[in-house]
Coordinates of N, CA and C in Angstrom, one line a residue:
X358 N 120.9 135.7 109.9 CA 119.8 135.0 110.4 C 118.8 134.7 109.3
X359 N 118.7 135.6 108.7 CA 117.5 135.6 107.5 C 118.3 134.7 106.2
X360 N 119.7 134.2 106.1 CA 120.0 133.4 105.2 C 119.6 132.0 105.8
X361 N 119.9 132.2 106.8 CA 119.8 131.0 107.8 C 117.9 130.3 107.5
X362 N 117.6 131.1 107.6 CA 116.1 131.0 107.5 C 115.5 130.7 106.2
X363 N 116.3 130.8 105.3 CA 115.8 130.4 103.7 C 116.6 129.2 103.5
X364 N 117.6 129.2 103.6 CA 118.0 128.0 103.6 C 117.7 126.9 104.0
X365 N 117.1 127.0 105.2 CA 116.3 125.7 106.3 C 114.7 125.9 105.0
X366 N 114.1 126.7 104.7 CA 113.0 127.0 104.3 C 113.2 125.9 102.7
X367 N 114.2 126.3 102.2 CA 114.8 126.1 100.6 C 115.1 124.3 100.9
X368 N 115.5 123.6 101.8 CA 115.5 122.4 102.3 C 114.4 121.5 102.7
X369 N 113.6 122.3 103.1 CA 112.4 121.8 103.4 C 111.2 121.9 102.0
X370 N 111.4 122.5 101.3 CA 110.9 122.7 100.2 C 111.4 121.3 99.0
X371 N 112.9 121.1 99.4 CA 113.5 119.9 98.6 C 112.8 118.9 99.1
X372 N 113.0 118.6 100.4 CA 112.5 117.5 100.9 C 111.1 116.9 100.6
X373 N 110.0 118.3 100.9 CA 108.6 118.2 100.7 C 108.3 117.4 99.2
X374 N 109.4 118.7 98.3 CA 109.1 117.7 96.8 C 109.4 116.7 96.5
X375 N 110.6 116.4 96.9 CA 111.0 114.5 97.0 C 109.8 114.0 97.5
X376 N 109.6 113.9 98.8 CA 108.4 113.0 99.5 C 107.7 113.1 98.4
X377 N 106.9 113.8 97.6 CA 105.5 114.1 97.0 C 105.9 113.5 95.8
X378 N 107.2 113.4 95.0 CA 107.6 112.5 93.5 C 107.5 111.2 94.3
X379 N 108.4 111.2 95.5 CA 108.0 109.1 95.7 C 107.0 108.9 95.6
X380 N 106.1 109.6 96.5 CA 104.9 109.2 96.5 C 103.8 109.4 95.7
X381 N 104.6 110.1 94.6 CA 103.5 110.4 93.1 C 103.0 108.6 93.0
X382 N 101.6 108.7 92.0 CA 100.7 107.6 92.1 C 101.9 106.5 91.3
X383 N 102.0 105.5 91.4 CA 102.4 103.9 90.2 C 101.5 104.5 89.2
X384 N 102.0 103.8 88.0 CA 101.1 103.9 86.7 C 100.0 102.8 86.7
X385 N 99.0 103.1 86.5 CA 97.9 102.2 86.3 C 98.3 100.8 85.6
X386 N 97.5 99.8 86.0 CA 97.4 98.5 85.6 C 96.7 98.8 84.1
X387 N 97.1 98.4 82.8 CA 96.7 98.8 82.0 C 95.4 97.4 81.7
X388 N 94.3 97.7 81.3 CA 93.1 97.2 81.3 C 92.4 97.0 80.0
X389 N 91.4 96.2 79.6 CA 90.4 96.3 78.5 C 89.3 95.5 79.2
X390 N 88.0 96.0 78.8 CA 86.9 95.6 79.0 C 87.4 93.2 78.6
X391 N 86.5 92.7 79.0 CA 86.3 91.5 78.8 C 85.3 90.9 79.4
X392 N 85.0 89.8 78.3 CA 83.9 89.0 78.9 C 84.3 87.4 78.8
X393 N 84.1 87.2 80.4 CA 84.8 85.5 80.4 C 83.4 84.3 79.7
X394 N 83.7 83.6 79.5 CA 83.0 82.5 78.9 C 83.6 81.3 80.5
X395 N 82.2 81.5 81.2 CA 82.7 81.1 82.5 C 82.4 79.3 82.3
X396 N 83.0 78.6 82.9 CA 83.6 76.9 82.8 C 82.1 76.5 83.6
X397 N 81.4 75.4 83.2 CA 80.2 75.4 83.5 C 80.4 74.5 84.6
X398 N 79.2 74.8 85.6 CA 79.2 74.4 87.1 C 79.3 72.5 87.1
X399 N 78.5 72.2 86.3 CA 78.1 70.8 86.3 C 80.0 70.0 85.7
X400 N 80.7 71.1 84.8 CA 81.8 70.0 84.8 C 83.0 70.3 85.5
X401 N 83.5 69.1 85.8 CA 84.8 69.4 86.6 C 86.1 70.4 86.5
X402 N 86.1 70.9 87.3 CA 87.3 71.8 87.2 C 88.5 71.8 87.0
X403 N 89.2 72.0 85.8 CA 90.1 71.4 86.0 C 91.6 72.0 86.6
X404 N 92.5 71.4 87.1 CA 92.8 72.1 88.2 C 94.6 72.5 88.1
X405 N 95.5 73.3 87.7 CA 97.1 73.1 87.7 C 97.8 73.3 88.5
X406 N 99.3 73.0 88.7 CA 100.1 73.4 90.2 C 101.1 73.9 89.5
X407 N 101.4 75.0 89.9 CA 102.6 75.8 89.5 C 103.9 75.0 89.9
X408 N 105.0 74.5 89.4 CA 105.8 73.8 89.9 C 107.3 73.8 90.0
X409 N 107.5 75.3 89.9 CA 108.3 76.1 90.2 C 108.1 77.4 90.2
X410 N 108.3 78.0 91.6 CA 108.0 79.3 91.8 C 109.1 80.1 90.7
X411 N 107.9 81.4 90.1 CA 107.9 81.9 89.2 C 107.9 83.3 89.6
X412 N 108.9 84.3 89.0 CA 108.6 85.8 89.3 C 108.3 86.7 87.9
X413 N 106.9 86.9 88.4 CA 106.3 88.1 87.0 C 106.9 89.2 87.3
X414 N 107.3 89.9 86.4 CA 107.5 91.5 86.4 C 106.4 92.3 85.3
X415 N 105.3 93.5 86.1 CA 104.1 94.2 85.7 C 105.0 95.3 85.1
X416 N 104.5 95.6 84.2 CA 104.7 96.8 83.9 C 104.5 98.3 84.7
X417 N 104.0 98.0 85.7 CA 103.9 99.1 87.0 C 105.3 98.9 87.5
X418 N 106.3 98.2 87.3 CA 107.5 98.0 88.1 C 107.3 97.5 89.3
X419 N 105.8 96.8 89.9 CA 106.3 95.9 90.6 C 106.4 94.5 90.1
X420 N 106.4 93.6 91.1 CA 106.6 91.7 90.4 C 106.0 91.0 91.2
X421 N 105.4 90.1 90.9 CA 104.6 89.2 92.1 C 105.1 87.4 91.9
X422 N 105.5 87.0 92.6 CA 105.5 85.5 92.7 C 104.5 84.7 92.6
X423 N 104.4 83.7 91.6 CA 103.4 82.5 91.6 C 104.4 81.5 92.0
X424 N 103.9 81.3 93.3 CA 104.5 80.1 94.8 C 104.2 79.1 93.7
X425 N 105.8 78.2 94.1 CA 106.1 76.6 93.8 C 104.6 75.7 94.3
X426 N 103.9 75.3 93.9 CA 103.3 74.0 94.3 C 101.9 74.7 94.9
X427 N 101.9 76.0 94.4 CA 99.9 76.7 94.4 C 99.3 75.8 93.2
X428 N 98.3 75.7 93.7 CA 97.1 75.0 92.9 C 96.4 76.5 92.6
X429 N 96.1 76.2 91.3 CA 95.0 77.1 90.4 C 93.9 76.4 89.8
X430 N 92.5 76.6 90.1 CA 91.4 76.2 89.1 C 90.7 77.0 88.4
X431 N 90.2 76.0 86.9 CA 90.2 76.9 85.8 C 88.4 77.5 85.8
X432 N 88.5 78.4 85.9 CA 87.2 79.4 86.0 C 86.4 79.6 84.7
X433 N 87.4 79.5 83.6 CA 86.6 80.0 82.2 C 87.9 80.5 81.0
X434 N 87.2 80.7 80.2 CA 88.1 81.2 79.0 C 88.0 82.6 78.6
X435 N 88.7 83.3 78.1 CA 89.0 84.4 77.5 C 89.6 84.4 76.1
X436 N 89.4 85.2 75.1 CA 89.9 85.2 73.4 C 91.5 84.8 74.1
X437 N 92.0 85.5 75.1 CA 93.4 85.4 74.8 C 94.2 84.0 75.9
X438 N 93.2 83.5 76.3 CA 93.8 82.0 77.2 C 92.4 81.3 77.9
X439 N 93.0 80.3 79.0 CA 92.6 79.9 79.6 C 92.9 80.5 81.0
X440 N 91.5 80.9 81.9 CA 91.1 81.5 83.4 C 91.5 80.8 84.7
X441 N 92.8 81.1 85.0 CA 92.9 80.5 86.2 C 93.0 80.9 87.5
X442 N 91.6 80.0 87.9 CA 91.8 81.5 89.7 C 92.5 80.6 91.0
X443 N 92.8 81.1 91.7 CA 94.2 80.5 93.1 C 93.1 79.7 94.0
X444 N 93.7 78.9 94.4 CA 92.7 78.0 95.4 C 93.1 77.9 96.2
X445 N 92.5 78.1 97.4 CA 92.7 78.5 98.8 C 93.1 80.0 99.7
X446 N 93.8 80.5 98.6 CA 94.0 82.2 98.9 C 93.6 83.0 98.0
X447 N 94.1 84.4 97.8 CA 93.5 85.4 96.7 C 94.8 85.6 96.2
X448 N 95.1 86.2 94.9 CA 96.3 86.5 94.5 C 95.9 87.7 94.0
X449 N 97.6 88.9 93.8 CA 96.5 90.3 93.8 C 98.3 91.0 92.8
X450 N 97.5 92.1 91.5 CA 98.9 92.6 91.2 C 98.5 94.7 91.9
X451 N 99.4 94.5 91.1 CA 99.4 96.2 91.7 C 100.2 97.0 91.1
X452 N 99.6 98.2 90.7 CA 100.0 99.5 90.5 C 99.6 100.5 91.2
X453 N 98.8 101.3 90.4 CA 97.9 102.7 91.5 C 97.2 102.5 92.6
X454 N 96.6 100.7 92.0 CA 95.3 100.0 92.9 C 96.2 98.9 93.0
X455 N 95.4 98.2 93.9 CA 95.6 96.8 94.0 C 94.3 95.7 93.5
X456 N 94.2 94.6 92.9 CA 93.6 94.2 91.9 C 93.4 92.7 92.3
X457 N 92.4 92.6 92.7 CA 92.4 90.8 92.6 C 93.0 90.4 91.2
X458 N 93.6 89.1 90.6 CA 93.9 88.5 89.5 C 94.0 87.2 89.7
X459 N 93.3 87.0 88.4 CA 93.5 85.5 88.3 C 94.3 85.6 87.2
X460 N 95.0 84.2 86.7 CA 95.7 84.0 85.6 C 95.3 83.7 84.1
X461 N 95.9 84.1 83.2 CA 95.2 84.3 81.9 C 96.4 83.3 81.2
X462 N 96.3 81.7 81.0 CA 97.3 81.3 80.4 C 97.0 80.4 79.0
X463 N 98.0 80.9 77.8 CA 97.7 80.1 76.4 C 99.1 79.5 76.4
X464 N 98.7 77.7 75.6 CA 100.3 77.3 75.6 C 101.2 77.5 76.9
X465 N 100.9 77.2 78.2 CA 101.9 76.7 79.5 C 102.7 78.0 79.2
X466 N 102.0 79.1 78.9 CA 102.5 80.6 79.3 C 101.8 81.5 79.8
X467 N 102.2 81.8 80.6 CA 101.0 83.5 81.3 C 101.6 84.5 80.2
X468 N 99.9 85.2 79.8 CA 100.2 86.0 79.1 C 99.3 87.3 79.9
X469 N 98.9 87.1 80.7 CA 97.9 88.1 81.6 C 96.9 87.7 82.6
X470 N 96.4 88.8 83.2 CA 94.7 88.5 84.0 C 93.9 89.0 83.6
X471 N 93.2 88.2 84.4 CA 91.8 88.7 84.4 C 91.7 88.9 85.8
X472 N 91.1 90.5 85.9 CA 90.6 91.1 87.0 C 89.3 91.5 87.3
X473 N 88.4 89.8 88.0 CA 87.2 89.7 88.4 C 85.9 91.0 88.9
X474 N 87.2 91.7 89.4 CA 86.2 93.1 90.1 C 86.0 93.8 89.3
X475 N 86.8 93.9 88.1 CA 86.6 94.6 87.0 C 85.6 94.0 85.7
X476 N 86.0 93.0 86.1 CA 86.4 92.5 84.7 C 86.6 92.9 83.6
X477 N 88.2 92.8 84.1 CA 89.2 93.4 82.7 C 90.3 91.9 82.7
X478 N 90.5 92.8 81.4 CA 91.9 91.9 81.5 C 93.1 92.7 80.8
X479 N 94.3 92.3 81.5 CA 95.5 92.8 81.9 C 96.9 92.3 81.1
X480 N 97.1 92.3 80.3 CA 97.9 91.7 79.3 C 99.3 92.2 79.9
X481 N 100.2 91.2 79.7 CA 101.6 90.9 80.4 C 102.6 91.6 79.1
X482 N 103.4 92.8 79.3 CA 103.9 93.1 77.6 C 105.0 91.7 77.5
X483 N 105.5 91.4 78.0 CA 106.3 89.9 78.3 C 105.9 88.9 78.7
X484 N 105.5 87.6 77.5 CA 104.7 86.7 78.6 C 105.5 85.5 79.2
X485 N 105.4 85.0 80.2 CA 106.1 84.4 81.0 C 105.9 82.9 80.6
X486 N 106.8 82.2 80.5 CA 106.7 80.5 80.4 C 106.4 80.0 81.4
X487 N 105.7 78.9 82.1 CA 105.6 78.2 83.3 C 105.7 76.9 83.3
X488 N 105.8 76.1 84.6 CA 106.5 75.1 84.5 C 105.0 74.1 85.3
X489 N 103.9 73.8 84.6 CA 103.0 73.4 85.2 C 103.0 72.1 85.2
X490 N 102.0 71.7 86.0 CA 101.7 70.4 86.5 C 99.6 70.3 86.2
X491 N 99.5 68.5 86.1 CA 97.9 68.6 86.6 C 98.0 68.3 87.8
X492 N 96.6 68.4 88.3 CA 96.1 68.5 89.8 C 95.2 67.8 89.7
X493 N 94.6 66.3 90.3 CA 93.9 65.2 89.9 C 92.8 65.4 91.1

């Protein structure tokens, strides 16, 4: 009875620790301070459509889709691209946290975000080609 009892105990102990590694934290969204050079109110916005849906992979291991035929307008610049935030919805990546982002793109490539709540920005270790459009 008393093997019986460690053994159920010695199982429950496996299991507890499994649950608690899956559920160990994602790795953080890696970040740096930034300061956007915001697109001035008085000029027009200019505006892009993603035009084929696109799948990023984060370095947190997860991936987020930029939808075929979203419209993005450009918010401002950063040293490392041009500021593009989603129009009409919010777009968001994730690791530990979940993160509003907009898009950080140089040369018709995402190379990262910018994360407004923070404002940080989030560099892509792989930057992604895109297949863009204008938006008149």
């Amino acid at each position: 009875m008393k093997t019986s009892f460690l053994l159920h105990l010695r199982r429950f102990e496996l299991a507890a620790g499994s649950c608690l590694a899956l559920s160990a934290c994602a790795p953080m969204i890696a970040t740096a301070p930034v300061a956007i050079e915001v697109t001035q109110p008085s000029a027009a916005a200019r505006r892009i459509q993603i035009l084929m849906a696109t799948t990023v992979g984060l370095d947190t291991g997860y991936s987020r889709t930029l939808a075929a035929k979203s419209v993005w307008s450009r918010v401002g610049r950063l040293p490392q691209g041009e500021v593009y935030r989603p129009v009409g919805t919010i777009f968001t990546i994730e690791g530990r946290q979940v993160h509003e982002a907009y898009l950080v793109i140089r040369d018709k490539t995402l190379v990262g975000f910018y994360l407004p709540g923070e404002q940080n920005y989030s560099p892509l270790s792989t930057a992604v080609p895109l297949d863009l459009g204008e938006v008149e």
